[in-house]
Coordinates of C-alpha atoms in Angstrom, one line a residue:
X200 CA -59.1 -21.8 -29.8
X201 CA -58.7 -21.6 -26.1
X202 CA -59.3 -25.3 -25.6
X203 CA -56.6 -26.1 -28.2
X204 CA -54.2 -23.7 -26.5
X205 CA -54.8 -25.2 -23.1
X206 CA -54.2 -28.7 -24.5
X207 CA -50.9 -27.5 -26.0
X208 CA -49.9 -26.0 -22.6
X209 CA -50.6 -29.3 -20.8
X210 CA -48.6 -31.1 -23.5
X211 CA -45.7 -28.6 -23.0
X212 CA -45.7 -29.1 -19.2
X213 CA -45.7 -32.9 -19.7
X214 CA -42.7 -32.5 -22.0
X215 CA -40.9 -30.4 -19.3
X216 CA -41.5 -33.2 -16.7
X217 CA -40.2 -35.9 -19.1
X218 CA -37.1 -33.8 -19.9
X219 CA -36.2 -33.5 -16.2
X220 CA -36.3 -37.3 -15.8
X221 CA -32.8 -39.0 -15.5
X222 CA -34.2 -42.0 -17.5
X223 CA -34.9 -39.7 -20.5
X224 CA -31.6 -37.9 -20.2
X225 CA -29.8 -41.2 -20.5
X226 CA -31.5 -42.0 -23.8
X227 CA -30.0 -39.4 -26.2
X228 CA -32.3 -40.1 -29.1
X229 CA -35.4 -39.8 -27.0
X230 CA -34.0 -36.7 -25.3
X231 CA -33.3 -35.1 -28.7
X232 CA -36.9 -35.8 -29.9
X233 CA -38.5 -34.4 -26.7
X234 CA -36.2 -31.3 -26.8
X235 CA -37.3 -30.6 -30.3
X236 CA -41.0 -31.1 -29.5
X237 CA -40.6 -28.8 -26.4
X238 CA -38.9 -26.1 -28.5
X239 CA -41.7 -26.3 -31.2
X240 CA -44.3 -25.6 -28.5
X241 CA -42.5 -23.0 -26.5
X242 CA -43.4 -20.0 -28.7
X243 CA -47.1 -20.6 -28.8
X244 CA -47.3 -21.6 -25.1
X245 CA -45.3 -18.4 -24.1
X246 CA -47.7 -16.3 -26.2
X247 CA -50.7 -18.0 -24.7
X248 CA -49.5 -17.4 -21.1
X249 CA -48.9 -13.7 -22.0
X250 CA -52.4 -13.5 -23.5
X251 CA -54.0 -15.1 -20.4
X252 CA -52.0 -12.7 -18.1
X253 CA -53.3 -9.8 -20.2
X254 CA -56.9 -11.0 -19.8
X255 CA -56.5 -11.3 -16.0
X256 CA -55.0 -7.8 -15.9
X257 CA -58.0 -6.5 -17.9
X258 CA -60.5 -7.9 -15.5
X259 CA -58.6 -6.6 -12.5
X260 CA -58.3 -3.1 -13.9
X261 CA -62.0 -3.0 -14.9
X262 CA -62.8 -3.5 -11.2
X263 CA -60.3 -0.8 -10.1
X264 CA -62.0 1.7 -12.5
X265 CA -64.7 1.9 -9.8
X266 CA -62.3 2.4 -6.9
X267 CA -63.0 5.2 -4.5
X268 CA -59.5 6.6 -5.1
X269 CA -59.8 8.8 -8.2
X270 CA -56.2 8.6 -9.1
X271 CA -56.1 4.8 -8.9
X272 CA -59.4 4.6 -10.9
X273 CA -57.9 6.9 -13.6
X274 CA -54.7 4.7 -13.9
X275 CA -56.9 1.6 -14.2
X276 CA -58.9 3.3 -16.9
X277 CA -55.8 4.0 -19.0
X278 CA -54.6 0.5 -18.5
X279 CA -57.9 -0.9 -19.7
X280 CA -57.6 1.2 -22.9
X281 CA -54.1 -0.1 -23.6
X282 CA -55.1 -3.7 -23.0
X283 CA -58.2 -3.5 -25.1
X284 CA -55.9 -2.6 -28.0
X285 CA -53.2 -5.2 -27.2
X286 CA -55.5 -8.2 -26.6
X287 CA -57.0 -8.4 -30.2
X288 CA -53.5 -8.1 -31.6
X289 CA -52.4 -11.0 -29.3
X290 CA -55.4 -13.1 -30.4
X291 CA -54.3 -12.6 -34.0
X292 CA -50.7 -13.6 -33.2
X293 CA -52.0 -16.8 -31.5
X294 CA -54.2 -17.6 -34.5
X295 CA -51.2 -17.4 -36.8
X296 CA -49.1 -19.5 -34.4
X297 CA -51.8 -22.2 -34.5
X298 CA -51.6 -22.5 -38.3
X299 CA -50.3 -25.9 -39.5
X300 CA -46.5 -25.8 -39.7
X301 CA -44.6 -26.7 -42.9
X302 CA -42.6 -29.8 -41.8
X303 CA -39.8 -28.6 -44.0
X304 CA -39.4 -25.2 -42.4
X305 CA -36.7 -26.4 -40.0
X306 CA -34.5 -27.8 -42.7
X307 CA -31.3 -26.5 -44.2
X308 CA -31.7 -25.5 -47.9
X309 CA -30.1 -26.3 -51.3
X310 CA -29.9 -23.0 -53.2
X311 CA -29.6 -23.2 -57.0
X312 CA -29.2 -20.1 -59.2
X313 CA -28.9 -20.3 -63.0
X314 CA -28.4 -17.7 -65.6
X315 CA -31.5 -17.3 -67.8
X316 CA -32.1 -15.2 -70.9
X317 CA -29.6 -12.4 -71.4
X318 CA -26.3 -14.0 -72.1
X319 CA -23.3 -12.6 -70.2
X320 CA -25.5 -10.1 -68.4
X321 CA -27.7 -12.9 -67.1
X322 CA -24.7 -14.7 -65.8
X323 CA -23.4 -11.5 -64.1
X324 CA -26.9 -11.1 -62.5
X325 CA -26.8 -14.7 -61.3
X326 CA -23.6 -13.9 -59.6
X327 CA -25.1 -10.8 -58.0
X328 CA -28.0 -12.8 -56.7
X329 CA -25.7 -15.4 -55.2
X330 CA -23.8 -12.5 -53.4
X331 CA -27.2 -11.1 -52.2
X332 CA -28.1 -14.4 -50.6
X333 CA -24.6 -15.0 -49.2
X334 CA -24.7 -11.5 -47.6
X335 CA -28.1 -12.2 -46.2
X336 CA -26.9 -15.5 -44.7
X337 CA -23.9 -13.7 -43.2
X338 CA -26.2 -11.1 -41.6
X339 CA -28.3 -13.6 -39.7
X340 CA -25.6 -16.2 -38.9
X341 CA -26.2 -18.9 -41.5
X342 CA -23.4 -20.8 -43.2
X343 CA -23.0 -21.4 -46.9
X344 CA -21.2 -24.4 -48.4
X345 CA -20.6 -24.4 -52.1
X346 CA -21.6 -27.6 -53.8
X347 CA -21.1 -26.8 -57.5
X348 CA -20.2 -23.7 -59.6
X349 CA -19.9 -23.0 -63.3
X350 CA -18.3 -19.7 -64.1
X351 CA -18.2 -17.6 -67.3
X352 CA -15.1 -15.9 -68.7
X353 CA -16.6 -12.5 -67.8
X354 CA -16.9 -13.2 -64.1
X355 CA -20.5 -14.3 -64.0
X356 CA -22.1 -17.6 -63.1
X357 CA -23.8 -19.9 -65.4
X358 CA -24.9 -21.9 -62.4
X359 CA -24.2 -22.1 -58.7
X360 CA -25.5 -24.7 -56.2
X361 CA -24.9 -24.2 -52.5
X362 CA -26.1 -25.7 -49.2
X363 CA -27.3 -23.0 -46.7
X364 CA -27.2 -24.2 -43.1
X365 CA -28.7 -22.5 -40.0
X366 CA -31.8 -22.0 -38.0
X367 CA -35.1 -22.4 -40.0
X368 CA -33.4 -21.6 -43.3
X369 CA -36.1 -23.1 -45.5
X370 CA -38.9 -21.2 -43.7
X371 CA -37.1 -17.9 -44.7
X372 CA -36.0 -18.7 -48.2
X373 CA -38.8 -20.9 -49.6
X374 CA -40.6 -18.1 -51.3
X375 CA -37.5 -17.1 -53.3
X376 CA -38.0 -19.8 -56.0
X377 CA -38.8 -18.5 -59.4
X378 CA -37.6 -16.1 -62.2
X379 CA -35.8 -13.0 -61.0
X380 CA -35.6 -10.3 -63.7
X381 CA -33.0 -7.5 -63.8
X382 CA -33.3 -4.2 -65.8
X383 CA -30.0 -2.2 -66.1
X384 CA -27.4 -0.9 -68.4
X385 CA -24.7 -3.7 -68.8
X386 CA -21.1 -2.8 -68.4
X387 CA -20.5 -3.8 -72.1
X388 CA -23.3 -1.5 -73.4
X389 CA -21.7 1.5 -75.1
X390 CA -24.9 3.5 -75.9
X391 CA -26.5 3.4 -72.5
X392 CA -29.4 1.2 -73.4
X393 CA -31.2 -0.7 -70.6
X394 CA -31.2 -4.5 -71.1
X395 CA -33.6 -7.0 -69.5
X396 CA -32.1 -10.3 -68.3
X397 CA -33.1 -13.0 -65.9
X398 CA -31.9 -15.7 -63.6
X399 CA -33.8 -18.6 -62.1
X400 CA -33.6 -19.4 -58.4
X401 CA -34.6 -22.8 -56.9
X402 CA -35.0 -23.4 -53.2
X403 CA -35.1 -27.0 -52.0
X404 CA -35.1 -28.4 -48.4
X405 CA -32.0 -30.5 -47.8
X406 CA -33.0 -34.1 -48.0
X407 CA -32.1 -36.6 -45.4
X408 CA -31.8 -40.3 -46.2
X409 CA -35.2 -41.0 -44.7
X410 CA -36.7 -38.3 -47.0
X411 CA -35.1 -39.3 -50.3
X412 CA -35.3 -43.1 -49.9
X413 CA -32.8 -43.6 -52.8
X414 CA -31.9 -47.2 -53.5
X415 CA -28.4 -48.0 -54.8
X416 CA -29.7 -50.2 -57.6
X417 CA -31.6 -47.1 -59.0
X418 CA -28.3 -45.2 -59.4
X419 CA -25.8 -45.2 -62.3
X420 CA -22.4 -43.5 -61.7
X421 CA -20.1 -42.3 -64.5
X422 CA -16.7 -40.8 -64.0
X423 CA -15.1 -38.3 -66.4
X424 CA -12.3 -35.8 -66.6
X425 CA -13.0 -32.4 -65.1
X426 CA -13.0 -29.4 -67.5
X427 CA -12.5 -25.7 -67.1
X428 CA -10.2 -23.5 -65.1
X429 CA -8.8 -25.1 -61.9
X430 CA -5.9 -26.5 -60.1
X431 CA -3.2 -29.1 -60.9
X432 CA -5.6 -32.1 -60.9
X433 CA -8.1 -30.6 -63.3
X434 CA -8.0 -32.1 -66.8
X435 CA -5.5 -34.8 -65.6
X436 CA -7.6 -37.2 -63.6
X437 CA -11.0 -38.8 -63.8
X438 CA -12.3 -37.2 -60.6
X439 CA -15.6 -35.7 -61.9
X440 CA -18.8 -37.7 -61.2
X441 CA -22.1 -37.9 -63.0
X442 CA -24.9 -39.7 -61.2
X443 CA -28.2 -40.7 -62.9
X444 CA -31.3 -41.7 -61.0
X445 CA -32.7 -44.3 -63.4
X446 CA -36.4 -44.2 -62.3
X447 CA -36.8 -40.5 -62.8
X448 CA -34.0 -39.7 -65.3
X449 CA -32.6 -37.0 -63.0
X450 CA -28.9 -36.4 -63.7
X451 CA -26.4 -34.5 -61.5
X452 CA -22.7 -33.8 -62.2
X453 CA -20.1 -32.5 -59.9
X454 CA -16.5 -31.7 -60.6
X455 CA -15.5 -29.0 -58.2
X456 CA -13.4 -31.2 -55.9
X457 CA -10.1 -33.0 -56.8
X458 CA -11.4 -36.1 -55.0
X459 CA -13.8 -38.4 -56.8
X460 CA -15.2 -39.4 -53.4
X461 CA -16.0 -35.8 -52.4
X462 CA -17.6 -35.1 -55.8
X463 CA -19.8 -38.2 -55.4
X464 CA -20.9 -37.1 -52.0
X465 CA -21.9 -33.6 -53.2
X466 CA -23.7 -35.0 -56.3
X467 CA -25.7 -37.4 -54.1
X468 CA -26.7 -34.5 -51.8
X469 CA -27.9 -32.4 -54.7
X470 CA -29.8 -35.4 -56.2
X471 CA -31.5 -36.2 -52.9
X472 CA -32.8 -32.7 -52.6
X473 CA -34.0 -32.6 -56.2
X474 CA -35.9 -35.8 -55.7
X475 CA -37.5 -34.5 -52.5
X476 CA -38.5 -31.3 -54.3
X477 CA -40.1 -33.5 -57.1
X478 CA -42.2 -35.3 -54.5
X479 CA -43.2 -32.0 -52.9
X480 CA -44.1 -30.5 -56.2
X481 CA -46.4 -33.5 -57.0
X482 CA -48.1 -33.0 -53.6
X483 CA -48.4 -29.3 -54.3
X484 CA -50.0 -29.9 -57.7
X485 CA -52.6 -32.1 -56.1
X486 CA -53.5 -29.5 -53.5
X487 CA -53.6 -26.7 -56.2
X488 CA -56.6 -28.4 -57.7
X489 CA -58.5 -27.8 -54.5
X490 CA -57.3 -24.3 -53.7
X491 CA -55.0 -21.7 -55.3
X492 CA -51.8 -20.7 -53.5
X493 CA -50.8 -17.2 -54.2
X494 CA -47.4 -17.4 -52.5
X495 CA -44.8 -20.1 -52.3
X496 CA -45.6 -22.4 -55.2
X497 CA -42.0 -22.3 -56.4
X498 CA -43.3 -22.3 -60.0
X499 CA -40.7 -21.0 -62.5
X500 CA -43.3 -20.2 -65.2
X501 CA -43.3 -16.5 -64.6
X502 CA -41.2 -13.7 -63.1
X503 CA -41.6 -13.2 -59.3
X504 CA -39.4 -10.2 -58.9
X505 CA -37.8 -7.3 -60.8
X506 CA -34.7 -5.5 -59.9
X507 CA -34.6 -2.1 -61.7
X508 CA -31.2 -0.5 -61.2
X509 CA -32.0 2.7 -63.1
X510 CA -34.9 3.5 -60.7
X511 CA -33.2 1.9 -57.7
X512 CA -36.3 -0.2 -57.0
X513 CA -37.1 -3.9 -56.4
X514 CA -40.7 -5.1 -57.0
X515 CA -42.1 -8.4 -55.9
X516 CA -45.0 -9.1 -58.4
X517 CA -46.7 -11.7 -56.2
X518 CA -47.6 -9.3 -53.5
X519 CA -47.3 -6.0 -55.4
X520 CA -44.6 -4.7 -53.1
X521 CA -42.0 -2.2 -54.4
X522 CA -39.1 -1.0 -52.3
X523 CA -36.8 1.8 -53.3
X524 CA -33.6 0.5 -51.6
X525 CA -32.1 -1.6 -54.3
X526 CA -28.5 -1.1 -53.2
X527 CA -29.3 -2.3 -49.7
X528 CA -31.3 -5.3 -51.1
X529 CA -28.4 -6.4 -53.4
X530 CA -26.2 -6.2 -50.3
X531 CA -28.3 -8.8 -48.5
X532 CA -30.9 -6.6 -46.8
X533 CA -33.9 -8.7 -47.9
X534 CA -35.7 -9.2 -44.5
X535 CA -38.4 -6.7 -45.5
X536 CA -39.2 -8.7 -48.7
X537 CA -39.1 -12.0 -46.9
X538 CA -41.3 -10.9 -44.0
X539 CA -43.9 -9.5 -46.4
X540 CA -44.0 -12.8 -48.3
X541 CA -44.4 -14.7 -45.1
X542 CA -47.2 -12.4 -43.9
X543 CA -49.0 -12.8 -47.3
X544 CA -48.7 -16.6 -47.0
X545 CA -50.1 -16.5 -43.5
X546 CA -53.0 -14.2 -44.6
X547 CA -53.9 -16.6 -47.4
X548 CA -53.8 -19.6 -45.0
X549 CA -56.0 -17.8 -42.5
X550 CA -58.5 -17.0 -45.3
X551 CA -58.6 -20.6 -46.4
X552 CA -59.1 -21.7 -42.8
X553 CA -62.0 -19.3 -42.4
X554 CA -63.6 -20.5 -45.7
X555 CA -63.2 -24.1 -44.7

């Protein structure tokens, strides 16, 4: 591990020298790539330098333990005790930092939420989930851009698709994909019975042109008249767009905007991310034959989380974590859930690395 860390430190220092060169600064594309590579290495190099400093301090204090000054020797002894606790924790942190990075972690994310079983209550819950993620994004400084919505007459959401933009969005949200189940008494329930409903969440990294590789000849565009509640242009002009990716049969419709051009752009953005997700899923399925991934598969075949309003609890079934702070969670306080899922994923990767 030390040899690898020393190699990364040399690479980091070389990048710093290149970034200080006027020649590099004049080439903005090269400067951008070098800046990103430098930023990617900074965390692990900073941690390594701290670890090395702690090792040096440990050696120095072990010598001072035998100093003729009793007071100085006692202080050194206490310092040694602290460092012998801190260094193993630092080694574990470095091991995690050296795990292979998901190349998609830096990307913005397409968030899709759809009402599942449960009728109007499922649609209301889909709306609650969208508010939860919106509040979470607001808490940590991300931006949300609505791409498509389909509302119900009761104030719920049949479907909502949004682009979440910010720092390392996909790395934080990628474990949210799956079936989210809610247990509560619906507002329309007169006898106080608890109903169980569900909504599906899909998290996809935003696709760039180089990721999606969509050819114009593989696309078919259809225009149609928008339907549903809306402004003056709704139901009067053919502004809605339906785009079909012929090789895969994927279809995306968008009618939120009055402009046909804007609807087309949004539909292509959604289609690109769905195609990228399809490629990723194929790769994941191939890897799954070699090893089982406990967290992060994005598989919708079973529930991943239950929100029980009567008991005020939220349970993530993949990691057997139950938190009794449902009101805070529905208001966007989901860091504890996300951190626990990331830790579980790292633990599984470390185990796989040790077994390899």
